[in-house]
Coordinates of C-alpha atoms and ligand atoms in Angstrom, one line a residue:
X15 CA 51.5 150.0 83.9
X16 CA 55.2 149.5 84.1
X17 CA 57.2 152.6 85.0
X18 CA 59.6 153.9 82.3
X19 CA 63.2 152.8 83.0
X20 CA 65.7 155.4 84.0
X21 CA 68.8 155.8 81.8
X22 CA 70.8 154.4 84.6
X23 CA 68.5 151.3 84.8
X24 CA 68.8 150.8 81.1
X25 CA 72.6 151.1 81.1
X26 CA 72.8 148.7 84.1
X27 CA 70.8 146.1 82.2
X28 CA 72.9 146.6 79.0
X29 CA 76.3 146.9 80.6
X30 CA 76.6 145.1 83.9
X31 CA 76.4 141.4 84.5
X32 CA 73.6 140.1 86.7
X33 CA 73.4 136.7 88.4
X34 CA 70.1 135.2 89.3
X35 CA 69.0 132.2 91.2
X36 CA 68.4 129.3 88.8
X37 CA 64.8 128.9 90.0
X38 CA 64.0 132.4 88.9
X39 CA 65.2 131.5 85.4
X40 CA 63.5 128.1 85.0
X41 CA 60.0 127.3 84.0
X42 CA 57.9 125.0 86.2
X43 CA 58.3 122.2 83.6
X44 CA 62.0 122.5 83.5
X45 CA 62.2 122.5 87.3
X46 CA 60.1 119.3 87.3
X47 CA 62.5 117.8 84.7
X48 CA 65.4 118.8 86.9
X49 CA 64.0 117.2 90.0
X50 CA 63.1 114.0 88.1
X51 CA 66.7 113.8 86.7
X52 CA 68.1 114.1 90.2
X53 CA 66.0 111.1 91.4
X54 CA 67.9 108.9 88.8
X55 CA 71.2 110.5 89.9
X56 CA 70.5 109.4 93.5
X57 CA 70.0 105.8 92.3
X58 CA 73.4 106.0 90.6
X59 CA 75.0 107.4 93.7
X60 CA 73.9 104.5 95.8
X61 CA 74.7 101.8 93.3
X62 CA 78.1 103.1 92.2
X63 CA 80.2 104.1 95.1
X64 CA 83.6 103.1 93.7
X65 CA 85.2 103.4 90.3
X66 CA 84.7 99.7 89.6
X67 CA 81.0 99.9 90.5
X68 CA 80.6 103.0 88.3
X69 CA 82.2 101.3 85.3
X70 CA 80.0 98.2 85.7
X71 CA 76.9 100.4 86.1
X72 CA 77.8 102.4 83.0
X73 CA 78.9 99.5 80.9
X74 CA 75.6 97.7 81.6
X75 CA 73.6 100.8 80.5
X76 CA 75.8 101.3 77.4
X77 CA 75.2 97.7 76.2
X78 CA 71.5 98.1 76.7
X79 CA 71.6 101.3 74.6
X80 CA 73.4 99.9 71.5
X81 CA 77.0 100.6 72.4
X82 CA 79.4 97.9 71.3
X83 CA 83.0 97.2 72.3
X84 CA 85.5 99.1 70.2
X85 CA 87.9 97.0 68.3
X86 CA 90.8 98.8 66.6
X87 CA 90.5 98.7 62.9
X88 CA 86.7 98.1 62.9
X89 CA 84.5 99.8 60.3
X90 CA 82.7 102.8 61.7
X91 CA 80.1 105.2 60.3
X92 CA 78.1 108.2 61.7
X93 CA 75.8 107.2 64.5
X94 CA 77.8 104.2 65.6
X95 CA 78.2 103.8 69.3
X96 CA 81.3 102.3 70.8
X97 CA 83.0 101.9 74.2
X98 CA 86.3 100.8 75.8
X99 CA 86.5 99.4 79.3
X100 CA 90.0 100.1 80.8
X101 CA 90.7 97.5 83.4
X102 CA 87.2 97.7 85.0
X103 CA 88.2 101.1 86.5
X104 CA 87.8 103.6 83.7
X105 CA 85.6 103.7 80.6
X106 CA 85.5 105.6 77.3
X107 CA 82.3 105.8 75.2
X108 CA 81.8 107.5 71.9
X109 CA 79.2 108.2 69.3
X110 CA 80.5 108.7 65.8
X111 CA 79.7 112.1 64.2
X112 CA 78.8 113.1 60.7
X113 CA 81.8 115.4 60.3
X114 CA 85.2 113.9 59.3
X115 CA 87.2 112.7 62.3
X116 CA 90.0 115.1 61.4
X117 CA 87.7 117.9 62.5
X118 CA 88.3 116.6 66.0
X119 CA 86.2 115.1 68.8
X120 CA 84.1 116.7 71.6
X121 CA 85.4 115.2 74.8
X122 CA 83.7 115.3 78.2
X123 CA 86.1 114.0 80.9
X124 CA 85.0 113.2 84.4
X125 CA 86.4 111.0 87.2
X126 CA 84.7 108.2 89.1
X127 CA 87.2 107.7 91.9
X128 CA 86.4 109.5 95.2
X129 CA 88.3 110.0 98.5
X130 CA 88.1 106.9 100.6
X131 CA 90.0 104.4 102.8
X132 CA 91.9 101.6 101.1
X133 CA 92.7 98.4 103.0
X134 CA 96.4 97.7 103.3
X135 CA 97.9 94.5 101.9
X136 CA 98.0 92.9 105.4
X137 CA 94.9 94.6 106.8
X138 CA 93.6 92.1 109.4
X139 CA 94.9 92.1 113.0
X140 CA 93.7 91.5 116.5
X141 CA 94.3 93.7 119.5
X142 CA 92.9 93.0 122.9
X143 CA 90.2 90.7 121.4
X144 CA 89.0 93.3 118.9
X145 CA 89.7 92.7 115.2
X146 CA 90.6 95.6 112.9
X147 CA 91.5 96.4 109.3
X148 CA 94.5 98.7 108.7
X149 CA 93.9 101.3 106.1
X150 CA 95.7 103.8 103.9
X151 CA 93.6 106.8 102.9
X152 CA 93.1 107.5 99.2
X153 CA 92.9 111.2 98.1
X154 CA 92.7 114.3 100.2
X155 CA 90.6 113.8 103.3
X156 CA 90.2 115.5 106.6
X157 CA 90.9 112.3 108.6
X158 CA 88.9 113.2 111.7
X159 CA 85.7 113.2 109.6
X160 CA 86.0 109.5 108.9
X161 CA 85.7 108.2 112.5
X162 CA 82.5 107.3 114.2
X163 CA 80.5 107.0 110.9
X164 CA 79.0 103.9 109.3
X165 CA 81.4 102.5 106.6
X166 CA 80.8 99.9 103.9
X167 CA 83.4 97.7 102.3
X168 CA 83.6 97.4 98.5
X169 CA 86.1 95.8 96.1
X170 CA 87.6 92.7 94.6
X171 CA 89.9 90.0 95.9
X172 CA 92.0 87.8 93.6
X173 CA 92.5 84.4 95.1
X174 CA 95.7 82.4 95.0
X175 CA 94.3 80.3 92.1
X176 CA 93.6 83.5 90.0
X177 CA 89.8 83.4 90.5
X178 CA 88.2 86.6 91.8
X179 CA 85.4 87.5 94.1
X180 CA 83.6 90.8 94.4
X181 CA 82.8 92.1 97.8
X182 CA 80.1 94.7 98.8
X183 CA 79.1 94.7 102.5
X184 CA 77.2 97.5 104.3
X185 CA 74.9 98.8 101.6
X186 CA 72.0 96.5 102.0
X187 CA 69.6 97.3 104.9
X188 CA 70.3 93.9 106.4
X189 CA 74.1 94.1 106.0
X190 CA 76.4 94.8 109.0
X191 CA 78.5 98.0 108.6
X192 CA 82.0 98.9 109.9
X193 CA 83.3 101.8 112.0
X194 CA 86.4 103.6 113.0
X195 CA 86.5 104.4 116.7
X196 CA 87.2 107.8 118.2
X197 CA 88.2 108.8 121.8
X198 CA 85.5 109.9 124.2
X199 CA 85.6 113.6 125.0
X200 CA 86.0 112.8 128.7
X201 CA 89.5 111.4 128.0
X202 CA 90.4 113.4 125.0
X203 CA 92.1 116.3 126.7
X204 CA 95.5 115.5 125.0
X205 CA 93.9 114.6 121.7
X206 CA 92.0 117.9 121.7
X207 CA 95.4 119.7 121.9
X208 CA 96.4 118.2 118.6
X209 CA 95.8 120.4 115.5
X210 CA 92.8 119.5 113.4
X211 CA 95.1 118.0 110.8
X212 CA 96.6 115.6 113.4
X213 CA 93.4 115.1 115.5
X214 CA 93.2 111.7 113.9
X215 CA 96.3 110.3 112.3
X216 CA 96.7 108.0 109.3
X217 CA 97.6 105.0 111.4
X218 CA 94.6 105.6 113.7
X219 CA 92.2 105.0 110.9
X220 CA 91.7 101.4 111.9
X221 CA 88.4 99.9 111.0
X222 CA 86.7 97.7 113.7
X223 CA 85.5 94.5 112.0
X224 CA 84.8 92.0 114.8
X225 CA 84.9 91.0 118.5
X226 CA 83.9 87.4 119.0
X227 CA 86.6 84.7 119.2
X228 CA 86.7 81.3 117.6
X229 CA 85.8 78.9 120.4
X230 CA 89.0 77.2 121.5
X231 CA 90.8 77.3 124.9
X232 CA 94.4 76.7 123.8
X233 CA 95.1 79.1 121.0
X234 CA 95.4 83.0 120.9
X235 CA 94.3 85.6 118.3
X236 CA 91.0 83.8 118.1
X237 CA 88.9 86.9 117.1
X238 CA 91.1 87.3 114.0
X239 CA 90.7 83.7 113.3
X240 CA 87.0 83.8 113.7
X241 CA 86.8 86.8 111.2
X242 CA 89.0 85.0 108.7
X243 CA 86.8 81.9 109.1
X244 CA 83.7 84.0 108.2
X245 CA 85.4 85.5 105.2
X246 CA 86.6 82.1 104.1
X247 CA 83.1 80.6 104.4
X248 CA 81.5 83.5 102.6
X249 CA 84.1 84.4 99.9
X250 CA 86.4 81.5 99.8
X251 CA 89.4 83.7 100.7
X252 CA 92.4 83.2 103.0
X253 CA 94.5 85.9 104.7
X254 CA 97.2 86.0 102.0
X255 CA 94.5 86.8 99.4
X256 CA 94.3 90.3 100.8
X257 CA 97.7 90.9 99.2
X258 CA 96.0 90.7 95.8
X259 CA 92.9 92.7 96.6
X260 CA 91.5 96.1 96.2
X261 CA 89.2 96.7 99.1
X262 CA 87.8 100.2 99.8
X263 CA 85.9 101.5 102.7
X264 CA 83.4 104.2 101.9
X265 CA 80.6 105.9 103.9
X266 CA 77.6 103.7 104.2
X267 CA 75.2 106.7 103.9
X268 CA 72.5 106.7 101.2
X269 CA 71.9 109.7 98.9
X270 CA 69.1 111.9 100.4
X271 CA 67.3 115.1 99.6
X272 CA 68.5 117.9 101.9
X273 CA 66.5 120.8 103.2
X274 CA 62.8 121.4 103.9
X275 CA 62.5 122.3 100.2
X276 CA 64.4 119.2 99.0
X277 CA 66.5 121.5 96.8
X278 CA 69.8 119.8 97.5
X279 CA 71.3 116.3 97.6
X280 CA 73.5 114.9 100.3
X281 CA 75.7 111.9 99.4
X282 CA 79.1 110.4 99.5
X283 CA 81.3 111.1 96.4
X284 CA 79.5 113.8 94.4
X285 CA 83.1 114.6 93.5
X286 CA 83.1 113.6 90.8
X287 CA 80.2 111.3 90.2
X288 CA 78.0 114.3 89.8
X289 CA 79.9 115.2 86.6
X290 CA 80.4 111.6 85.6
X291 CA 76.7 110.8 85.8
X292 CA 75.6 113.9 84.0
X293 CA 78.2 113.4 81.3
X294 CA 77.3 109.8 80.9
X295 CA 73.6 110.7 80.6
X296 CA 74.5 113.2 78.0
X297 CA 76.4 110.5 76.1
X298 CA 73.5 108.1 76.2
X299 CA 71.2 110.8 74.8
X300 CA 73.5 111.7 72.0
X301 CA 72.1 110.3 68.7
X302 CA 73.7 111.8 65.6
X303 CA 76.2 114.5 66.6
X304 CA 78.2 116.5 64.0
X305 CA 81.5 115.9 65.7
X306 CA 82.3 112.5 67.2
X307 CA 81.4 112.8 70.9
X308 CA 83.6 111.1 73.4
X309 CA 83.0 110.7 77.1
X310 CA 85.7 109.4 79.4
X311 CA 85.1 108.4 83.0
X312 CA 88.5 108.0 84.5
X313 CA 90.1 106.7 87.6
X314 CA 92.9 108.0 89.9
X315 CA 92.1 111.7 89.7
X316 CA 92.1 112.0 93.4
X317 CA 95.7 110.8 93.7
X318 CA 97.1 112.8 90.8
X319 CA 95.9 111.0 87.7
X320 CA 99.0 108.7 87.6
X321 CA 98.8 105.0 86.8
X322 CA 97.3 103.2 83.8
X323 CA 93.7 104.0 84.7
X324 CA 94.4 107.7 85.3
X325 CA 94.4 110.4 82.7
X326 CA 98.2 110.9 82.8
X327 CA 98.5 107.5 81.2
X328 CA 98.3 107.1 77.4
X329 CA 95.0 105.3 77.3
X330 CA 93.0 108.2 76.1
X331 CA 95.6 109.1 73.5
X332 CA 95.8 105.5 72.3
X333 CA 92.0 105.4 72.0
X334 CA 91.9 108.6 69.8
X335 CA 94.8 107.2 67.7
X336 CA 93.0 103.9 67.2
X337 CA 89.8 105.7 66.4
X338 CA 91.6 108.0 63.9
X339 CA 93.1 104.9 62.2
X340 CA 89.6 103.4 61.6
X341 CA 89.0 106.4 59.3
X342 CA 92.5 106.4 57.8
X343 CA 93.3 109.6 59.7
X344 CA 96.2 110.7 61.8
X345 CA 95.7 110.6 65.6
X346 CA 97.8 113.6 66.2
X347 CA 95.6 115.7 63.8
X348 CA 92.4 114.5 65.5
X349 CA 93.7 115.5 68.9
X350 CA 94.9 118.9 67.8
X351 CA 91.4 119.7 66.4
X352 CA 89.6 118.4 69.5
X353 CA 87.9 120.2 72.3
X354 CA 87.4 119.1 75.9
X355 CA 85.2 119.9 78.9
X356 CA 87.1 118.7 82.0
X357 CA 84.0 117.8 83.9
X358 CA 84.8 118.2 87.6
X359 CA 83.3 119.8 90.6
X360 CA 84.3 123.2 92.1
X361 CA 83.9 124.6 95.6
X362 CA 80.6 126.4 96.3
X363 CA 80.6 129.5 98.5
X364 CA 79.8 128.6 102.1
X365 CA 78.6 131.5 104.2
X366 CA 79.9 129.8 107.3
X367 CA 83.4 129.9 105.9
X368 CA 83.4 133.0 103.7
X369 CA 87.0 134.0 104.1
X370 CA 88.6 131.4 101.7
X371 CA 86.7 132.3 98.6
X372 CA 86.7 135.7 96.7
X373 CA 83.0 136.6 96.4
X374 CA 83.2 138.1 92.9
X375 CA 84.9 135.0 91.5
X376 CA 83.6 132.0 93.2
X377 CA 80.7 129.6 92.5
X378 CA 77.4 129.6 94.3
X379 CA 74.7 127.0 94.8
X380 CA 71.8 127.3 92.3
X381 CA 73.6 129.7 89.9
X382 CA 74.2 126.9 87.4
X383 CA 77.1 124.8 86.2
X384 CA 80.5 126.4 87.0
X385 CA 83.0 127.3 84.2
X386 CA 86.6 127.6 85.5
X387 CA 89.1 129.1 83.1
X388 CA 92.1 127.8 85.1
X389 CA 92.6 125.7 88.2
X390 CA 95.9 125.1 90.1
X391 CA 97.2 127.1 93.0
X392 CA 99.2 130.2 93.9
X393 CA 100.3 131.9 90.7
X394 CA 98.3 129.5 88.4
X395 CA 100.8 126.6 89.0
X396 CA 99.6 123.3 87.7
X397 CA 96.8 124.3 85.3
X398 CA 96.1 124.6 81.6
X399 CA 94.4 128.0 81.6
X400 CA 91.9 127.9 78.7
X401 CA 92.4 130.6 76.1
X402 CA 90.1 133.6 75.9
X403 CA 89.0 132.3 72.4
X404 CA 88.0 128.9 73.8
X405 CA 86.2 130.5 76.8
X406 CA 84.4 132.7 74.3
X407 CA 83.3 129.6 72.3
X408 CA 82.0 127.8 75.4
X409 CA 80.2 131.0 76.6
X410 CA 78.3 131.2 73.3
X411 CA 77.5 127.5 73.3
X412 CA 76.0 127.6 76.8
X413 CA 74.0 130.8 76.2
X414 CA 72.7 129.5 72.9
X415 CA 71.5 126.3 74.6
X416 CA 69.9 128.1 77.6
X417 CA 72.3 126.5 80.0
X418 CA 72.4 128.3 83.4
X419 CA 76.0 128.8 84.2
X420 CA 78.5 130.9 86.2
X421 CA 82.2 131.2 86.6
X422 CA 84.2 130.2 89.7
X423 CA 87.7 130.1 90.9
X424 CA 88.8 127.5 93.5
X425 CA 89.6 129.8 96.4
X426 CA 91.3 133.1 97.0
X427 CA 94.6 133.6 95.2
X428 CA 97.0 132.8 98.1
X429 CA 94.6 130.5 99.9
X430 CA 95.3 127.1 98.2
X431 CA 93.6 125.5 95.2
X432 CA 93.4 122.3 93.4
X433 CA 93.7 120.6 90.0
X434 CA 91.6 118.4 87.7
X435 CA 92.4 116.3 84.7
X436 CA 92.2 119.5 82.5
X437 CA 95.9 119.9 82.1
X438 CA 96.6 116.3 81.2
X439 CA 94.1 116.5 78.3
X440 CA 95.3 120.0 77.4
X441 CA 98.8 118.6 77.3
X442 CA 97.7 116.5 74.3
X443 CA 97.1 119.8 72.4
X444 CA 93.4 119.7 73.0
X445 CA 91.5 123.0 73.9
X446 CA 90.3 122.2 77.4
X447 CA 88.3 124.0 80.0
X448 CA 86.9 123.0 83.4
X449 CA 83.1 122.8 83.7
X450 CA 81.4 121.3 86.7
X451 CA 79.0 121.4 89.6
X452 CA 79.6 123.5 92.8
X453 CA 79.9 121.3 95.9
X454 CA 79.7 122.1 99.7
X455 CA 81.8 120.1 102.1
X456 CA 83.9 118.7 99.2
X457 CA 85.9 115.5 100.1
X458 CA 83.8 115.1 103.3
X459 CA 82.1 111.7 103.8
X460 CA 78.8 113.5 103.0
X461 CA 79.0 116.1 100.3
X462 CA 76.2 118.5 99.1
X463 CA 75.1 119.7 95.7
X464 CA 72.1 121.8 94.5
X465 CA 69.7 120.0 92.2
X466 CA 69.5 122.9 89.7
X467 CA 73.3 122.9 89.3
X468 CA 73.2 119.1 88.6
X469 CA 70.7 119.6 85.8
X470 CA 72.6 122.6 84.4
X471 CA 75.7 120.4 84.2
X472 CA 73.7 117.7 82.3
X473 CA 72.5 120.4 79.8
X474 CA 76.0 121.7 79.4
X475 CA 77.6 118.3 78.6
X476 CA 74.7 117.4 76.3
X477 CA 75.0 120.7 74.4
X478 CA 78.8 120.3 74.1
X479 CA 78.4 116.8 72.6
X480 CA 76.0 118.2 70.0
X481 CA 78.2 121.2 69.1
Ligands
LIG3 MN1 87.1 116.1 91.3
LIG4 MN1 88.4 115.8 94.4

């Protein structure tokens, strides 16, 4: 028989918050569903390493699931599914709800760009019979982490005549990969004296792309010529075509289970494809929501959300205004009544580096999806800080839908911090809060997430769309 609880025990249960490992709170069936969901997530991770590939993956799935291209002015009714592709680098999808549009939309907003190395406009050069690509890193990276790992090359080249060619080399088992060299420790005495920040510098992130010359005794720079010759043969491009190209080098690693217990996933670019994928799956599963459910997968978050495919641009606002007009409503009124989950990752507590996070207010692996009231840094600069009322609403929603969740702040108060798209959506007068998956080794070429947190994020985004 169970012992009677002491008054202190009863009060503890009633008054104090308790956090439990997700596995302790999930049935065997739910855990199996979680692991199955993560198998599909790994497929997405390997197929969609760049924003363009993510848009193409998502658009394909949307078309197969009855979503049609949105045309301003079109007639829409509850249950209709529409999408807008913004320049192949961002995408908005929506399912029309039964409530009037003036009651606002439910918006899940995630980003599909990840830190990487972009090729410069004149990337190809030869030095001592080795051919390289010059790069300019994209987003916040620890540069030393990007040397001596396999890299693949993704992107698009627009030829002089306006035709385009897509490039993806290094993902297929039989493809070659690329690599940035680092100095051998034997000769690195001076390099080792550099700070970690300068251990590898921006202009040292040069990607080795070839070493065999074009056979000719009279000319020089023949390795470069041989590489350009291969590229011309395979893709029909010439050196000047790099000027009108977007080529991105990303880690060539595949997504893999991590740990003896397979409880985690290691992959490039969980930030933020883990929220993009879960939000997208939630959108696919949404059939007849009350409020119109909108999911936006945006670009350029990692560089500050500027540009016409980033969320500082007006493309989201224009979409909501156009949508409102389809119902004869005012766009401004729709935005003001709308709610948004800014779906982005947060830092998970790392016992190896415990000093940067405050243990009472940070996110942990396997404690569920992380709700973050405010982001920013040092004195809450650069954030939208969700209202207590809106946090209360989200708290009830997650509890009512049995979503495992926790709260987390990105680092100790004076330590640093980071932002998401939350403030740009909030600036449109939308109630907005950050909700996302805790990540270890964030922005590293190989990031980690816990599977139960991925599944909890999916459940959170799905519940929100149905609210
Ligand atoms: Mn992010
Ligand atoms: Mn990031």
